[in-house]
Amino acid sequence: MLEHVYLIPLLPLAAAVTLVFLGKEGPHSKMPFLSVATMGWCLLQSSAILWSAMTGAAHLPYAASMPWFEFGEYPMSLGVLIDGPAAMMLFVVTLVSFLMQVYSIAYMHGDPRFKRYFAYVSFFTASMLGLVVSSNLLVVFSCWELMGVSSYLLIGFWFEKPGPAYASKKAFITTKVGDLGFYLGMLIIFAYAGTFDLTMLRERVAMGAAYLPAHAATAAGLCLLFGAVGKSAQWPLFIWLPDAMEGPTPVSALIHAATMVAAGIYLVARTYFIYQASPLAMDAVAWIGLVTAFMAASMALVSYDIKRVLAFSTVSQLGYMMLALGVGGYSAGLFHLTTHAFFKALLFLGAGSVIHSVHSNDMREMGGLSKKMIVTFATMTIATLAIAGFPFSSGYYSKEAVLGAVYAHSPAMWAAALFTAAMTTFYMFRLIFMTFLGEARDHEKEHHAHESPALMTIPLCVLAVLSVCSGWILEHFGLVEHLFGLPSAVVHGAEHAAKAVEAAGAAAEHGAAAANHAAGHPASHPAFLVPAALSAFAAGLGISWKLYASGDFTTATKIKQTFGPVFTLLEKRYYFDDFFLFLVDLSDRLAAACFWVDANIVDRIFVDGWGLVTILLAEIENFIDAVFVDGLVDASGWVSRQAGAGLRTLVTGQVQEYLLYVALAVSVFIIQMLTMR
Amino acid sequence: MTLYHYLAVSAALFCIGIFGALTRRNVIGILMGIELMFNAANINLAAFNRFLHPNAVVGQSVSLFIITVAAAEVVVGLALVLAIYRNIQTIYAEDYNLLKG
């Protein structure tokens, strides 16, 4: 199975191309089933790979490549590199994509561009899978860009509406800014290490300063981080993700919750050896993650759009993963990435189910839907418990792992992360309470509300099961260690890893394979971590219950009035959008000013002035030409004309005159001959 | 009778001939003047032969050639005159001015 892993990205690509060019477009097109079937096959293959990776049947990392082209003296290879995280990501991406496509058959049915939607989704999935498996950083970058394109296409899927059109542009341009960082990072890496192949790169980086000196590692790490910041919607480039919710909801579930935004995290994890070589870059990852997690969670507190809340929550959770990676909790970050993909996809698909039913995004117009939509309510509640870290749900394990890793690095950061976790619990339950509990606030909408068809609820149930048990399975069977453990050879080089090893010392007696990885194992941390997390959960749930569960929001409104400026700040998203617009405006004005200088000074003086000088020179030259040169030409003409006029009087046509001239000439010759003698 | 007498006659004849050729309006007359110049040359040749190299006949033979050639020349000349006359109905040389510049 593993040797045919290249099929996993290529088959959806083929499906996408087929869907684009073949078959009939229409609201009831049968072509999407091809896409779903392809993804089903990919899911089977990925599951087989993951299973063999879990059981240890397959020896990871598995790498295979073929020559691609020669870049001067540097050979480029096209290949796959499957390690534990890649195997897990393959499974997650294909699973979420498959479920989301099944869900979309019902959700998008009747859309005039039904076929095209699936073509885009297949194309996106192919790009993402290509990114996951590729062993060459150049291919990773290509897939990264292709994902940007497909994300653009899918956010702007309803491009005839102004909102999605604007949002797709915003998302594309913002991520593009980040892509610049990725590209620069790649160039730095190539300039120093001379290869794009991840395996070779890892070896060369491990050799230390001979290939990648510390400052270069820092620069490369920061640049790659900037790329990840753009793609994973981290601070300060998080502004595009909330707007990306203009796309179809299943797309949000696939791209902007479970997979594409995870690509940034995955990239950092994939190039983790570079960060290990640079403590500064590592700290930057951690701080960006923390800031993002906190800010996004706080913005989610006040949003009324059900999808926006989830979008902010996604940003916040991605920040968590970044934070985990940054503090050395490599496996904790990837663990959270996996579990988050399940419950966040579930939340989005559930939100899609709600929106499908009530035709509104605004939570203020919902309420009391639990009676009408029991499956959606149940599954979304499970996902909410998971994201909030309810004991023994998947989020509980992964969040504990993250928090443990953070605590090992810095208790202050841990406190901030814990506060963020409390906020997460609060806003997630606020969402559940406002949507499903209380009395219906908009009776007409409530009246039309109904449970979604089975095609939509079955994926919800599958994801709900995974949201509950994936954490336990991964944790209980030691798969977090097995799949997400760092290769030990690299660990020794870096300071952070050394710290991790130190922390692991305490855990050594537990007998776990914690030698190269301590962060993320709850048992290795102080005992108060778990109770602290649980009390944060309880606090968030309690406040949320008090304010929103009854359907009576008077207390909430009162608080909002008391802290008006704070709410405005949060609702305006810390004015980051305005800040970026201001930057754009500023550059616009700067460009206008430069244009003015160019048009009025540079053009006037240099261009127009030079033209004037040229005209003057030309006038002078013209004068000389007309008077002197042409005079000479005319004079020569005049002379020959006059000479001709004089000579023509000799040519009379009278033969006898000619004869006379001959006679005269002969006479002259004779006289001369005679006199010369 | 010395060589000079012959030469004098010859020169006179040549002058008469060239005068005729230069001044006659009639083309026939011009041709006649040319004939006179030929004959002046013939006299010279015969005289030089007689007085300078009496035993040779080179000069006289050349004279004979010239007479023959002159006859041929006159034929061509008269044929030209006839051809021109047929075109422009005149034998006056001043009217033959096609070559005028």
mmCIF file of N, CA and C in Angstrom, chain B residues 23-95:
data_model
loop_
_atom_site.group_PDB
_atom_site.id
_atom_site.type_symbol
_atom_site.label_atom_id
_atom_site.label_comp_id
_atom_site.label_asym_id
_atom_site.label_seq_id
_atom_site.Cartn_x
_atom_site.Cartn_y
_atom_site.Cartn_z
ATOM 1 N N THR B 23 31.410 73.455 -95.970
ATOM 2 C CA THR B 23 30.551 74.581 -96.313
ATOM 3 C C THR B 23 29.362 74.207 -97.163
ATOM 4 N N ARG B 24 29.383 73.088 -97.902
ATOM 5 C CA ARG B 24 28.263 72.794 -98.792
ATOM 6 C C ARG B 24 27.016 72.464 -97.969
ATOM 7 N N ARG B 25 25.866 72.966 -98.449
ATOM 8 C CA ARG B 25 24.624 72.612 -97.776
ATOM 9 C C ARG B 25 24.166 71.253 -98.259
ATOM 10 N N ASN B 26 24.469 70.984 -99.510
ATOM 11 C CA ASN B 26 23.997 69.762 -100.121
ATOM 12 C C ASN B 26 24.849 68.587 -99.666
ATOM 13 N N VAL B 27 24.185 67.484 -99.218
ATOM 14 C CA VAL B 27 24.916 66.324 -98.716
ATOM 15 C C VAL B 27 25.757 65.703 -99.815
ATOM 16 N N ILE B 28 25.247 65.713 -101.058
ATOM 17 C CA ILE B 28 26.000 65.167 -102.189
ATOM 18 C C ILE B 28 27.306 65.930 -102.318
ATOM 19 N N GLY B 29 27.173 67.251 -102.161
ATOM 20 C CA GLY B 29 28.379 68.095 -102.241
ATOM 21 C C GLY B 29 29.377 67.721 -101.161
ATOM 22 N N ILE B 30 28.896 67.511 -99.978
ATOM 23 C CA ILE B 30 29.785 67.131 -98.865
ATOM 24 C C ILE B 30 30.525 65.843 -99.218
ATOM 25 N N LEU B 31 29.750 64.886 -99.755
ATOM 26 C CA LEU B 31 30.372 63.616 -100.140
ATOM 27 C C LEU B 31 31.450 63.850 -101.192
ATOM 28 N N MET B 32 31.173 64.739 -102.101
ATOM 29 C CA MET B 32 32.146 65.054 -103.151
ATOM 30 C C MET B 32 33.408 65.648 -102.535
ATOM 31 N N GLY B 33 33.221 66.568 -101.539
ATOM 32 C CA GLY B 33 34.387 67.153 -100.836
ATOM 33 C C GLY B 33 35.226 66.065 -100.195
ATOM 34 N N ILE B 34 34.543 65.105 -99.621
ATOM 35 C CA ILE B 34 35.256 63.998 -98.960
ATOM 36 C C ILE B 34 36.062 63.229 -99.995
ATOM 37 N N GLU B 35 35.451 63.024 -101.161
ATOM 38 C CA GLU B 35 36.168 62.336 -102.229
ATOM 39 C C GLU B 35 37.452 63.091 -102.582
ATOM 40 N N LEU B 36 37.335 64.402 -102.635
ATOM 41 C CA LEU B 36 38.523 65.207 -102.958
ATOM 42 C C LEU B 36 39.614 64.978 -101.920
ATOM 43 N N MET B 37 39.218 64.902 -100.630
ATOM 44 C CA MET B 37 40.229 64.704 -99.577
ATOM 45 C C MET B 37 40.885 63.340 -99.741
ATOM 46 N N PHE B 38 40.071 62.353 -100.050
ATOM 47 C CA PHE B 38 40.651 61.025 -100.322
ATOM 48 C C PHE B 38 41.729 61.132 -101.399
ATOM 49 N N ASN B 39 41.363 61.787 -102.479
ATOM 50 C CA ASN B 39 42.289 61.855 -103.613
ATOM 51 C C ASN B 39 43.535 62.640 -103.277
ATOM 52 N N ALA B 40 43.376 63.652 -102.418
ATOM 53 C CA ALA B 40 44.573 64.381 -101.954
ATOM 54 C C ALA B 40 45.510 63.424 -101.251
ATOM 55 N N ALA B 41 44.937 62.589 -100.439
ATOM 56 C CA ALA B 41 45.761 61.591 -99.744
ATOM 57 C C ALA B 41 46.411 60.654 -100.735
ATOM 58 N N ASN B 42 45.645 60.259 -101.791
ATOM 59 C CA ASN B 42 46.195 59.347 -102.785
ATOM 60 C C ASN B 42 47.414 59.965 -103.462
ATOM 61 N N ILE B 43 47.275 61.238 -103.816
ATOM 62 C CA ILE B 43 48.386 61.930 -104.471
ATOM 63 C C ILE B 43 49.612 61.897 -103.566
ATOM 64 N N ASN B 44 49.385 62.203 -102.275
ATOM 65 C CA ASN B 44 50.499 62.161 -101.318
ATOM 66 C C ASN B 44 51.182 60.814 -101.318
ATOM 67 N N LEU B 45 50.367 59.750 -101.233
ATOM 68 C CA LEU B 45 50.918 58.398 -101.152
ATOM 69 C C LEU B 45 51.746 58.089 -102.386
ATOM 70 N N ALA B 46 51.155 58.390 -103.568
ATOM 71 C CA ALA B 46 51.868 58.097 -104.810
ATOM 72 C C ALA B 46 53.155 58.905 -104.878
ATOM 73 N N ALA B 47 53.072 60.182 -104.475
ATOM 74 C CA ALA B 47 54.260 61.043 -104.544
ATOM 75 C C ALA B 47 55.341 60.544 -103.618
ATOM 76 N N PHE B 48 54.978 60.223 -102.361
ATOM 77 C CA PHE B 48 55.999 59.725 -101.431
ATOM 78 C C PHE B 48 56.628 58.458 -101.968
ATOM 79 N N ASN B 49 55.790 57.600 -102.557
ATOM 80 C CA ASN B 49 56.313 56.363 -103.123
ATOM 81 C C ASN B 49 57.337 56.668 -104.210
ATOM 82 N N ARG B 50 56.956 57.592 -105.085
ATOM 83 C CA ARG B 50 57.792 57.917 -106.229
ATOM 84 C C ARG B 50 59.124 58.526 -105.839
ATOM 85 N N PHE B 51 59.072 59.460 -104.837
ATOM 86 C CA PHE B 51 60.300 60.198 -104.522
ATOM 87 C C PHE B 51 61.109 59.596 -103.394
ATOM 88 N N LEU B 52 60.491 58.922 -102.485
ATOM 89 C CA LEU B 52 61.266 58.430 -101.340
ATOM 90 C C LEU B 52 61.681 56.977 -101.526
ATOM 91 N N HIS B 53 60.808 56.156 -102.061
ATOM 92 C CA HIS B 53 61.170 54.755 -102.265
ATOM 93 C C HIS B 53 60.755 54.348 -103.666
ATOM 94 N N PRO B 54 61.495 54.740 -104.694
ATOM 95 C CA PRO B 54 61.052 54.547 -106.093
ATOM 96 C C PRO B 54 60.877 53.082 -106.447
ATOM 97 N N ASN B 55 61.629 52.180 -105.801
ATOM 98 C CA ASN B 55 61.555 50.785 -106.214
ATOM 99 C C ASN B 55 60.359 50.049 -105.638
ATOM 100 N N ALA B 56 59.775 50.586 -104.634
ATOM 101 C CA ALA B 56 58.628 49.892 -104.008
ATOM 102 C C ALA B 56 57.311 50.360 -104.601
ATOM 103 N N VAL B 57 56.284 49.590 -104.406
ATOM 104 C CA VAL B 57 54.980 49.986 -104.920
ATOM 105 C C VAL B 57 53.948 50.089 -103.791
ATOM 106 N N VAL B 58 54.479 50.171 -102.613
ATOM 107 C CA VAL B 58 53.578 50.145 -101.440
ATOM 108 C C VAL B 58 52.586 51.298 -101.494
ATOM 109 N N GLY B 59 53.087 52.513 -101.725
ATOM 110 C CA GLY B 59 52.205 53.684 -101.721
ATOM 111 C C GLY B 59 51.143 53.555 -102.782
ATOM 112 N N GLN B 60 51.567 53.113 -103.993
ATOM 113 C CA GLN B 60 50.582 53.004 -105.055
ATOM 114 C C GLN B 60 49.535 51.960 -104.746
ATOM 115 N N SER B 61 49.960 50.849 -104.134
ATOM 116 C CA SER B 61 48.963 49.820 -103.809
ATOM 117 C C SER B 61 47.970 50.339 -102.772
ATOM 118 N N VAL B 62 48.476 51.045 -101.791
ATOM 119 C CA VAL B 62 47.572 51.605 -100.794
ATOM 120 C C VAL B 62 46.596 52.553 -101.459
ATOM 121 N N SER B 63 47.106 53.378 -102.453
ATOM 122 C CA SER B 63 46.230 54.294 -103.181
ATOM 123 C C SER B 63 45.106 53.515 -103.835
ATOM 124 N N LEU B 64 45.505 52.403 -104.475
ATOM 125 C CA LEU B 64 44.482 51.603 -105.144
ATOM 126 C C LEU B 64 43.419 51.112 -104.134
ATOM 127 N N PHE B 65 43.887 50.659 -102.947
ATOM 128 C CA PHE B 65 42.948 50.224 -101.906
ATOM 129 C C PHE B 65 42.017 51.353 -101.523
ATOM 130 N N ILE B 66 42.614 52.532 -101.404
ATOM 131 C CA ILE B 66 41.801 53.679 -100.972
ATOM 132 C C ILE B 66 40.726 53.989 -101.996
ATOM 133 N N ILE B 67 41.127 53.897 -103.285
ATOM 134 C CA ILE B 67 40.139 54.175 -104.331
ATOM 135 C C ILE B 67 38.978 53.191 -104.217
ATOM 136 N N THR B 68 39.329 51.926 -104.000
ATOM 137 C CA THR B 68 38.294 50.905 -103.873
ATOM 138 C C THR B 68 37.395 51.192 -102.674
ATOM 139 N N VAL B 69 38.068 51.440 -101.534
ATOM 140 C CA VAL B 69 37.306 51.709 -100.297
ATOM 141 C C VAL B 69 36.450 52.941 -100.456
ATOM 142 N N ALA B 70 37.004 53.953 -101.157
ATOM 143 C CA ALA B 70 36.254 55.196 -101.343
ATOM 144 C C ALA B 70 34.999 54.913 -102.141
ATOM 145 N N ALA B 71 35.141 54.045 -103.172
ATOM 146 C CA ALA B 71 33.955 53.725 -103.956
ATOM 147 C C ALA B 71 32.903 53.096 -103.060
ATOM 148 N N ALA B 72 33.337 52.137 -102.246
ATOM 149 C CA ALA B 72 32.394 51.486 -101.317
ATOM 150 C C ALA B 72 31.787 52.488 -100.364
ATOM 151 N N GLU B 73 32.607 53.391 -99.899
ATOM 152 C CA GLU B 73 32.165 54.397 -98.931
ATOM 153 C C GLU B 73 31.103 55.312 -99.545
ATOM 154 N N VAL B 74 31.357 55.648 -100.795
ATOM 155 C CA VAL B 74 30.383 56.519 -101.462
ATOM 156 C C VAL B 74 29.051 55.794 -101.600
ATOM 157 N N VAL B 75 29.152 54.494 -101.903
ATOM 158 C CA VAL B 75 27.909 53.721 -102.017
ATOM 159 C C VAL B 75 27.119 53.785 -100.699
ATOM 160 N N VAL B 76 27.846 53.502 -99.618
ATOM 161 C CA VAL B 76 27.171 53.540 -98.317
ATOM 162 C C VAL B 76 26.634 54.933 -98.036
ATOM 163 N N GLY B 77 27.488 55.930 -98.331
ATOM 164 C CA GLY B 77 27.087 57.315 -98.053
ATOM 165 C C GLY B 77 25.841 57.672 -98.828
ATOM 166 N N LEU B 78 25.810 57.376 -100.119
ATOM 167 C CA LEU B 78 24.644 57.731 -100.930
ATOM 168 C C LEU B 78 23.412 56.955 -100.462
ATOM 169 N N ALA B 79 23.640 55.690 -100.078
ATOM 170 C CA ALA B 79 22.497 54.916 -99.575
ATOM 171 C C ALA B 79 21.914 55.582 -98.324
ATOM 172 N N LEU B 80 22.790 56.072 -97.453
ATOM 173 C CA LEU B 80 22.323 56.778 -96.254
ATOM 174 C C LEU B 80 21.545 58.024 -96.629
ATOM 175 N N VAL B 81 22.133 58.756 -97.594
ATOM 176 C CA VAL B 81 21.476 59.995 -97.987
ATOM 177 C C VAL B 81 20.084 59.696 -98.513
ATOM 178 N N LEU B 82 20.000 58.632 -99.323
ATOM 179 C CA LEU B 82 18.697 58.270 -99.880
ATOM 180 C C LEU B 82 17.726 57.899 -98.754
ATOM 181 N N ALA B 83 18.228 57.096 -97.820
ATOM 182 C CA ALA B 83 17.355 56.685 -96.716
ATOM 183 C C ALA B 83 16.869 57.892 -95.927
ATOM 184 N N ILE B 84 17.779 58.825 -95.669
ATOM 185 C CA ILE B 84 17.394 60.033 -94.904
ATOM 186 C C ILE B 84 16.407 60.858 -95.715
ATOM 187 N N TYR B 85 16.679 60.967 -97.007
ATOM 188 C CA TYR B 85 15.803 61.786 -97.863
ATOM 189 C C TYR B 85 14.406 61.216 -97.843
ATOM 190 N N ARG B 86 14.297 59.894 -97.872
ATOM 191 C CA ARG B 86 12.963 59.301 -97.858
ATOM 192 C C ARG B 86 12.229 59.642 -96.569
ATOM 193 N N ASN B 87 12.953 59.799 -95.511
ATOM 194 C CA ASN B 87 12.308 60.132 -94.245
ATOM 195 C C ASN B 87 11.937 61.589 -94.130
ATOM 196 N N ILE B 88 12.845 62.488 -94.454
ATOM 197 C CA ILE B 88 12.544 63.898 -94.159
ATOM 198 C C ILE B 88 12.566 64.795 -95.397
ATOM 199 N N GLN B 89 12.605 64.185 -96.541
ATOM 200 C CA GLN B 89 12.439 64.928 -97.815
ATOM 201 C C GLN B 89 13.368 66.130 -97.934
ATOM 202 N N THR B 90 14.591 65.949 -97.541
ATOM 203 C CA THR B 90 15.542 67.052 -97.773
ATOM 204 C C THR B 90 16.930 66.465 -97.902
ATOM 205 N N ILE B 91 17.791 67.190 -98.647
ATOM 206 C CA ILE B 91 19.188 66.755 -98.723
ATOM 207 C C ILE B 91 20.106 67.839 -98.175
ATOM 208 N N TYR B 92 19.530 68.820 -97.519
ATOM 209 C CA TYR B 92 20.361 69.860 -96.923
ATOM 210 C C TYR B 92 20.847 69.416 -95.542
ATOM 211 N N ALA B 93 22.133 69.507 -95.337
ATOM 212 C CA ALA B 93 22.728 68.961 -94.118
ATOM 213 C C ALA B 93 22.277 69.698 -92.855
ATOM 214 N N GLU B 94 21.939 71.011 -92.990
ATOM 215 C CA GLU B 94 21.550 71.727 -91.759
ATOM 216 C C GLU B 94 20.211 71.260 -91.214
ATOM 217 N N ASP B 95 19.453 70.573 -92.056
ATOM 218 C CA ASP B 95 18.179 70.058 -91.544
ATOM 219 C C ASP B 95 18.343 68.705 -90.832
#
